């Protein structure tokens, strides 16, 4: 099991890292200011600021260049895309970001889309007869490997003293989890909305990422950007943050309109969209700078420590070969673009 976890977690990154493809966007001059010909953004179906902005059609108008969107099912796939240089900006959980930094991917975390609460949870089928995490021994539990849900599941089992060897942990993407759940192939799953919401129509929650955060297991959805791209186009990265801030302000001032956008972007009802996003914590740009997560660029917040702790735990579980020191994670975080967006 441990060997399988390590192989699935790294997901072929070593092979893909050797692929040398051209950068996503070639640059052009516009009034003396360098711009890429286009920007490629990797996104996921998560009810947060990025989905609001995408559904409202704000990106191209605000960034001033054509935008190509690529949809991914999990952060592991986003890491693979960065390794092959096929995207410029991407959204992923803090766990795959930790793995990416630990394995040498050349990107930096520059934004927190949300701090994960009850939006990610360990759900069990009502028919399973399971009523606690301890009772998962001997059961089949699905989770996307190398995701925040995977990290949370491993921690949840460890906190309850459940031996990983006693649980059949299956690597599945969210849509595959839903299909397996409907077929009765699995007993439980740790996954995020909107799939989580579908599972709970015939299931219940044993624990969630909000409860785990209270025990020190903090997870988040973060924005990462290629260092090469950000080095060439820092103003565009700052503009991307301004788009997220615009979505944050809409959600804060007019949740009804934001709910319409989320519903459109996720193809679910507005009431369900607002319920799901209510299980996430949205942080404004200024809150991210003043919070324990980023801190200003001349100081170090707790985000680096969270990513380091994540990598260390995965090493203990033999799901990651090794973790670099804290400095590597500090160098993998850059709040300068948030500061720039606020000027």
Coordinates of C-alpha atoms in Angstrom, one line a residue:
X1 CA 0.0 0.0 0.0
X2 CA 2.7 2.5 0.9
X3 CA 4.6 1.9 -2.3
X4 CA 1.4 2.3 -4.3
X5 CA 0.6 5.5 -2.5
X6 CA 4.1 6.9 -3.3
X7 CA 3.7 6.0 -7.0
X8 CA 0.2 7.4 -7.3
X9 CA 1.1 10.6 -5.5
X10 CA 4.0 11.6 -7.6
X11 CA 1.9 10.6 -10.7
X12 CA 4.6 10.4 -13.2
X13 CA 6.0 13.8 -12.4
X14 CA 9.6 12.7 -12.8
X15 CA 8.8 11.6 -16.4
X16 CA 6.9 14.7 -17.3
X17 CA 9.5 17.0 -15.7
X18 CA 11.9 16.0 -18.4
X19 CA 9.6 17.1 -21.2
X20 CA 10.7 20.4 -22.6
X21 CA 7.8 22.2 -24.3
X22 CA 7.5 25.7 -25.3
X23 CA 6.0 28.2 -22.9
X24 CA 2.2 28.6 -23.1
X25 CA 2.2 32.2 -24.4
X26 CA 4.7 34.0 -26.5
X27 CA 5.1 37.7 -25.6
X28 CA 4.3 40.7 -27.7
X29 CA 4.9 44.4 -27.2
X30 CA 1.9 46.7 -26.6
X31 CA 2.8 50.3 -26.0
X32 CA 6.2 49.3 -24.7
X33 CA 4.7 46.9 -22.2
X34 CA 5.3 43.1 -22.6
X35 CA 2.2 41.0 -22.7
X36 CA 1.7 37.3 -23.5
X37 CA -0.2 36.5 -26.6
X38 CA -2.6 34.5 -24.4
X39 CA -2.7 33.1 -20.9
X40 CA -3.7 29.5 -20.1
X41 CA -5.5 29.0 -16.8
X42 CA -6.1 25.6 -15.2
X43 CA -9.3 25.5 -13.1
X44 CA -11.4 23.0 -11.2
X45 CA -15.1 22.8 -10.4
X46 CA -14.9 24.3 -6.9
X47 CA -17.5 26.9 -5.7
X48 CA -15.1 29.8 -5.1
X49 CA -14.0 33.1 -6.6
X50 CA -12.5 31.7 -9.8
X51 CA -15.8 30.0 -10.9
X52 CA -17.7 33.3 -10.2
X53 CA -15.2 35.3 -12.4
X54 CA -15.2 32.7 -15.1
X55 CA -19.0 32.5 -15.2
X56 CA -19.3 36.3 -15.3
X57 CA -16.8 36.4 -18.2
X58 CA -14.4 38.9 -16.5
X59 CA -11.1 37.4 -17.4
X60 CA -10.3 38.6 -20.9
X61 CA -11.7 42.1 -20.3
X62 CA -9.6 42.5 -17.1
X63 CA -6.4 40.8 -18.2
X64 CA -6.4 42.3 -21.6
X65 CA -5.3 39.2 -23.4
X66 CA -7.1 36.1 -24.7
X67 CA -7.6 33.5 -22.0
X68 CA -7.6 29.7 -22.5
X69 CA -9.2 27.6 -19.8
X70 CA -8.3 24.0 -19.1
X71 CA -10.4 22.0 -16.8
X72 CA -8.8 19.5 -14.4
X73 CA -10.3 17.0 -12.0
X74 CA -7.7 17.3 -9.3
X75 CA -4.5 19.1 -8.3
X76 CA -2.4 16.1 -9.2
X77 CA -3.4 16.7 -12.9
X78 CA -2.7 20.4 -12.5
X79 CA 0.9 19.5 -11.3
X80 CA 1.3 17.4 -14.4
X81 CA 0.2 20.3 -16.6
X82 CA 2.7 22.6 -14.9
X83 CA 5.5 20.0 -15.3
X84 CA 4.8 19.9 -19.1
X85 CA 4.6 23.7 -19.2
X86 CA 1.1 23.6 -20.7
X87 CA -0.5 26.1 -18.3
X88 CA 0.5 29.4 -16.8
X89 CA -1.8 29.8 -13.8
X90 CA -3.6 27.0 -12.0
X91 CA -5.8 26.2 -9.0
X92 CA -5.0 23.3 -6.7
X93 CA -5.2 22.2 -3.1
X94 CA -2.5 22.9 -0.6
X95 CA -1.5 19.2 -0.7
X96 CA -0.6 19.0 -4.4
X97 CA 1.0 22.4 -4.0
X98 CA 3.2 21.0 -1.3
X99 CA 4.0 18.0 -3.4
X100 CA 4.8 20.2 -6.4
X101 CA 7.3 22.4 -4.4
X102 CA 8.8 19.3 -2.8
X103 CA 9.4 17.7 -6.2
X104 CA 10.9 20.8 -7.7
X105 CA 8.1 22.2 -9.9
X106 CA 9.0 25.7 -10.9
X107 CA 5.9 27.6 -9.7
X108 CA 5.0 29.7 -6.7
X109 CA 1.8 30.0 -4.6
X110 CA 0.5 33.5 -4.9
X111 CA -3.2 33.4 -3.9
X112 CA -5.6 31.6 -1.6
X113 CA -8.9 31.0 -3.3
X114 CA -10.4 29.5 -0.1
X115 CA -9.6 27.8 3.2
X116 CA -11.4 24.5 3.1
X117 CA -14.0 23.8 5.8
X118 CA -16.9 21.4 5.5
X119 CA -16.8 21.7 1.7
X120 CA -14.5 18.6 1.8
X121 CA -15.7 15.7 3.9
X122 CA -15.4 12.0 4.6
X123 CA -18.8 10.6 3.5
X124 CA -20.1 7.1 4.1
X125 CA -23.1 5.4 2.5
X126 CA -26.1 5.1 4.7
X127 CA -26.3 1.4 3.9
X128 CA -22.7 0.7 5.0
X129 CA -23.4 0.4 8.7
X130 CA -20.4 2.6 9.4
X131 CA -20.9 5.3 12.0
X132 CA -17.4 6.4 12.9
X133 CA -14.0 6.7 11.3
X134 CA -12.7 3.8 13.4
X135 CA -15.3 1.5 11.7
X136 CA -13.7 2.0 8.3
X137 CA -11.3 -0.9 8.9
X138 CA -12.0 -3.5 6.2
X139 CA -13.9 -1.0 4.1
X140 CA -13.3 0.5 0.6
X141 CA -12.7 4.3 0.7
X142 CA -12.2 6.3 -2.4
X143 CA -10.2 9.6 -2.7
X144 CA -8.3 11.5 -5.3
X145 CA -4.6 10.7 -4.5
X146 CA -2.3 13.7 -4.0
X147 CA -5.2 16.0 -3.1
X148 CA -6.2 17.9 0.0
X149 CA -8.9 15.3 0.5
X150 CA -6.2 12.5 0.4
X151 CA -4.1 14.3 3.0
X152 CA -7.1 14.9 5.2
X153 CA -8.2 11.2 4.9
X154 CA -4.8 9.9 6.0
X155 CA -4.8 12.3 8.9
X156 CA -8.4 11.4 9.9
X157 CA -7.5 7.7 10.0
X158 CA -4.3 8.3 11.9
X159 CA -6.0 10.5 14.5
X160 CA -8.5 7.7 15.2
X161 CA -5.8 5.1 15.3
X162 CA -6.8 3.2 12.2
X163 CA -4.1 1.3 10.5
X164 CA -3.9 2.3 6.8
X165 CA -3.2 -1.3 5.9
X166 CA -6.6 -2.2 7.2
X167 CA -8.4 0.2 4.8
X168 CA -8.7 -0.4 1.1
X169 CA -7.9 3.2 -0.2
X170 CA -8.8 3.6 -3.8
X171 CA -7.5 6.4 -6.1
X172 CA -10.4 7.9 -8.0
X173 CA -11.2 11.3 -9.5
X174 CA -14.4 13.0 -8.2
X175 CA -16.7 12.0 -11.1
X176 CA -15.4 8.4 -10.9
X177 CA -16.1 8.4 -7.1
X178 CA -19.7 9.4 -7.8
X179 CA -20.1 6.6 -10.3
X180 CA -18.6 4.0 -8.0
X181 CA -20.8 5.2 -5.2
X182 CA -23.9 4.8 -7.3
X183 CA -22.8 1.3 -8.3
X184 CA -22.1 0.3 -4.7
X185 CA -18.5 -0.4 -5.4
X186 CA -17.2 1.7 -2.4
X187 CA -18.3 2.2 1.2
X188 CA -17.0 5.7 1.7
X189 CA -15.2 8.6 0.0
X190 CA -13.3 11.8 1.0
X191 CA -14.1 14.3 -1.6
X192 CA -15.2 17.9 -2.2
X193 CA -18.2 19.7 -3.5
X194 CA -20.1 19.5 -5.9
X195 CA -19.6 15.7 -5.9
X196 CA -19.8 15.6 -2.1
X197 CA -23.2 17.1 -2.2
X198 CA -24.4 14.3 -4.5
X199 CA -23.0 11.6 -2.2
X200 CA -24.8 13.1 0.8
X201 CA -28.1 12.4 -0.8
X202 CA -27.5 8.8 0.1
X203 CA -24.9 9.2 2.8
X204 CA -23.6 11.0 5.9
X205 CA -20.5 12.8 7.1
X206 CA -18.1 11.1 9.5
X207 CA -15.7 14.1 9.6
X208 CA -14.8 17.1 7.5
X209 CA -11.8 19.4 6.8
X210 CA -13.3 22.1 9.0
X211 CA -13.2 19.7 12.0
X212 CA -9.7 18.6 11.1
X213 CA -8.5 22.2 10.8
X214 CA -9.5 22.6 14.5
X215 CA -7.1 19.8 15.2
X216 CA -4.3 21.5 13.2
X217 CA -4.8 19.8 9.9
X218 CA -5.3 22.9 7.7
X219 CA -6.0 22.7 4.0
X220 CA -6.8 25.3 1.3
X221 CA -7.3 25.8 -2.4
X222 CA -4.5 28.0 -3.7
X223 CA -3.5 29.7 -6.9
X224 CA -0.1 28.9 -8.3
X225 CA 1.8 30.5 -11.2
X226 CA 4.8 29.5 -13.3
X227 CA 7.8 31.4 -12.0
X228 CA 8.9 32.0 -15.6
X229 CA 5.5 33.4 -16.6
X230 CA 5.2 35.5 -13.5
X231 CA 8.7 36.9 -13.9
X232 CA 7.9 38.1 -17.4
X233 CA 4.3 39.3 -16.7
X234 CA 4.0 40.3 -13.0
X235 CA 1.4 42.9 -13.8
X236 CA -0.8 40.3 -15.4
X237 CA -0.6 38.1 -12.3
X238 CA -1.6 41.1 -10.2
X239 CA -4.6 41.7 -12.6
X240 CA -5.6 38.0 -12.1
X241 CA -5.7 38.7 -8.4
X242 CA -7.8 41.8 -9.1
X243 CA -10.3 39.6 -10.8
X244 CA -10.5 37.3 -7.8
X245 CA -10.9 40.3 -5.6
X246 CA -13.8 41.5 -7.8
X247 CA -15.5 38.1 -7.3
X248 CA -14.9 38.2 -3.6
X249 CA -16.4 41.7 -3.4
X250 CA -19.5 40.5 -5.4
X251 CA -20.0 37.5 -3.0
X252 CA -19.6 39.8 0.0
X253 CA -21.9 42.5 -1.3
X254 CA -24.4 40.6 -3.4
X255 CA -24.3 36.8 -2.6
X256 CA -27.5 36.4 -4.6
X257 CA -25.8 37.5 -7.8
X258 CA -22.7 35.5 -6.9
X259 CA -24.9 32.5 -6.4
X260 CA -26.3 32.9 -9.9
X261 CA -22.8 32.9 -11.3
X262 CA -21.7 29.8 -9.2
X263 CA -24.9 27.9 -10.3
X264 CA -24.1 28.7 -13.9
X265 CA -20.5 27.8 -13.6
X266 CA -21.1 24.5 -11.8
X267 CA -24.4 23.6 -13.4
X268 CA -26.2 23.2 -10.1
X269 CA -29.1 25.1 -8.4
X270 CA -28.3 28.5 -6.8
X271 CA -29.4 27.3 -3.4
X272 CA -27.0 24.3 -3.6
X273 CA -24.2 26.6 -4.9
X274 CA -24.6 29.0 -2.0
X275 CA -24.8 26.1 0.4
X276 CA -21.6 24.6 -0.9
X277 CA -19.6 27.8 -1.1
X278 CA -20.8 28.6 2.5
X279 CA -18.6 25.7 3.6
X280 CA -15.5 27.5 2.3
X281 CA -13.8 30.5 3.9
X282 CA -13.1 33.3 1.3
X283 CA -10.3 35.7 2.2
X284 CA -9.9 39.2 0.6
X285 CA -6.5 40.3 -0.7
X286 CA -5.9 42.5 2.4
X287 CA -6.9 39.7 4.7
X288 CA -4.5 37.3 3.0
X289 CA -1.6 39.8 3.6
X290 CA -2.5 40.5 7.2
X291 CA -3.5 37.0 8.1
X292 CA -1.4 34.1 9.4
X293 CA -1.3 32.6 5.9
X294 CA 0.8 34.9 3.7
X295 CA 1.9 37.9 5.7
X296 CA 3.6 40.8 3.8
X297 CA 6.5 40.0 1.5
X298 CA 9.1 41.1 4.1
X299 CA 7.8 38.5 6.6
X300 CA 6.8 34.9 6.6
X301 CA 3.2 33.7 7.4
X302 CA 2.1 30.3 8.3
X303 CA 1.3 29.1 4.8
X304 CA 4.9 27.9 4.3
X305 CA 4.8 26.0 7.6
X306 CA 1.4 24.4 6.6
X307 CA 2.9 23.2 3.2
X308 CA 6.0 21.9 5.0
X309 CA 4.0 20.0 7.6
X310 CA 1.9 18.5 4.8
X311 CA 5.0 17.3 3.0
X312 CA 6.5 15.9 6.2
X313 CA 3.3 13.9 7.0
X314 CA 3.3 12.5 3.5
X315 CA 6.9 11.4 3.9
X316 CA 5.9 9.7 7.2
X317 CA 3.2 7.9 5.4
X318 CA 5.7 6.9 2.7
X319 CA 3.5 8.7 0.1
X320 CA 6.3 11.1 -0.7
X321 CA 10.0 10.2 -0.9
X322 CA 11.4 13.2 0.8
X323 CA 10.5 16.8 1.9
X324 CA 12.9 19.8 1.6
X325 CA 13.5 22.2 4.5
X326 CA 11.2 25.0 5.3
X327 CA 13.1 27.5 3.3
X328 CA 12.1 25.7 0.1
X329 CA 8.5 26.2 0.9
X330 CA 9.1 29.9 1.9
X331 CA 10.7 30.4 -1.6
X332 CA 7.6 28.7 -3.1
X333 CA 5.3 31.4 -1.8
X334 CA 5.1 35.0 -3.1
X335 CA 2.8 37.6 -1.8
X336 CA 4.3 40.4 -3.9
X337 CA 1.5 40.0 -6.5
X338 CA -1.2 40.6 -3.9
X339 CA 0.6 43.7 -2.8
X340 CA 0.9 44.9 -6.4
X341 CA -2.8 44.3 -6.9
X342 CA -3.7 46.6 -4.0
X343 CA -1.6 49.5 -5.2

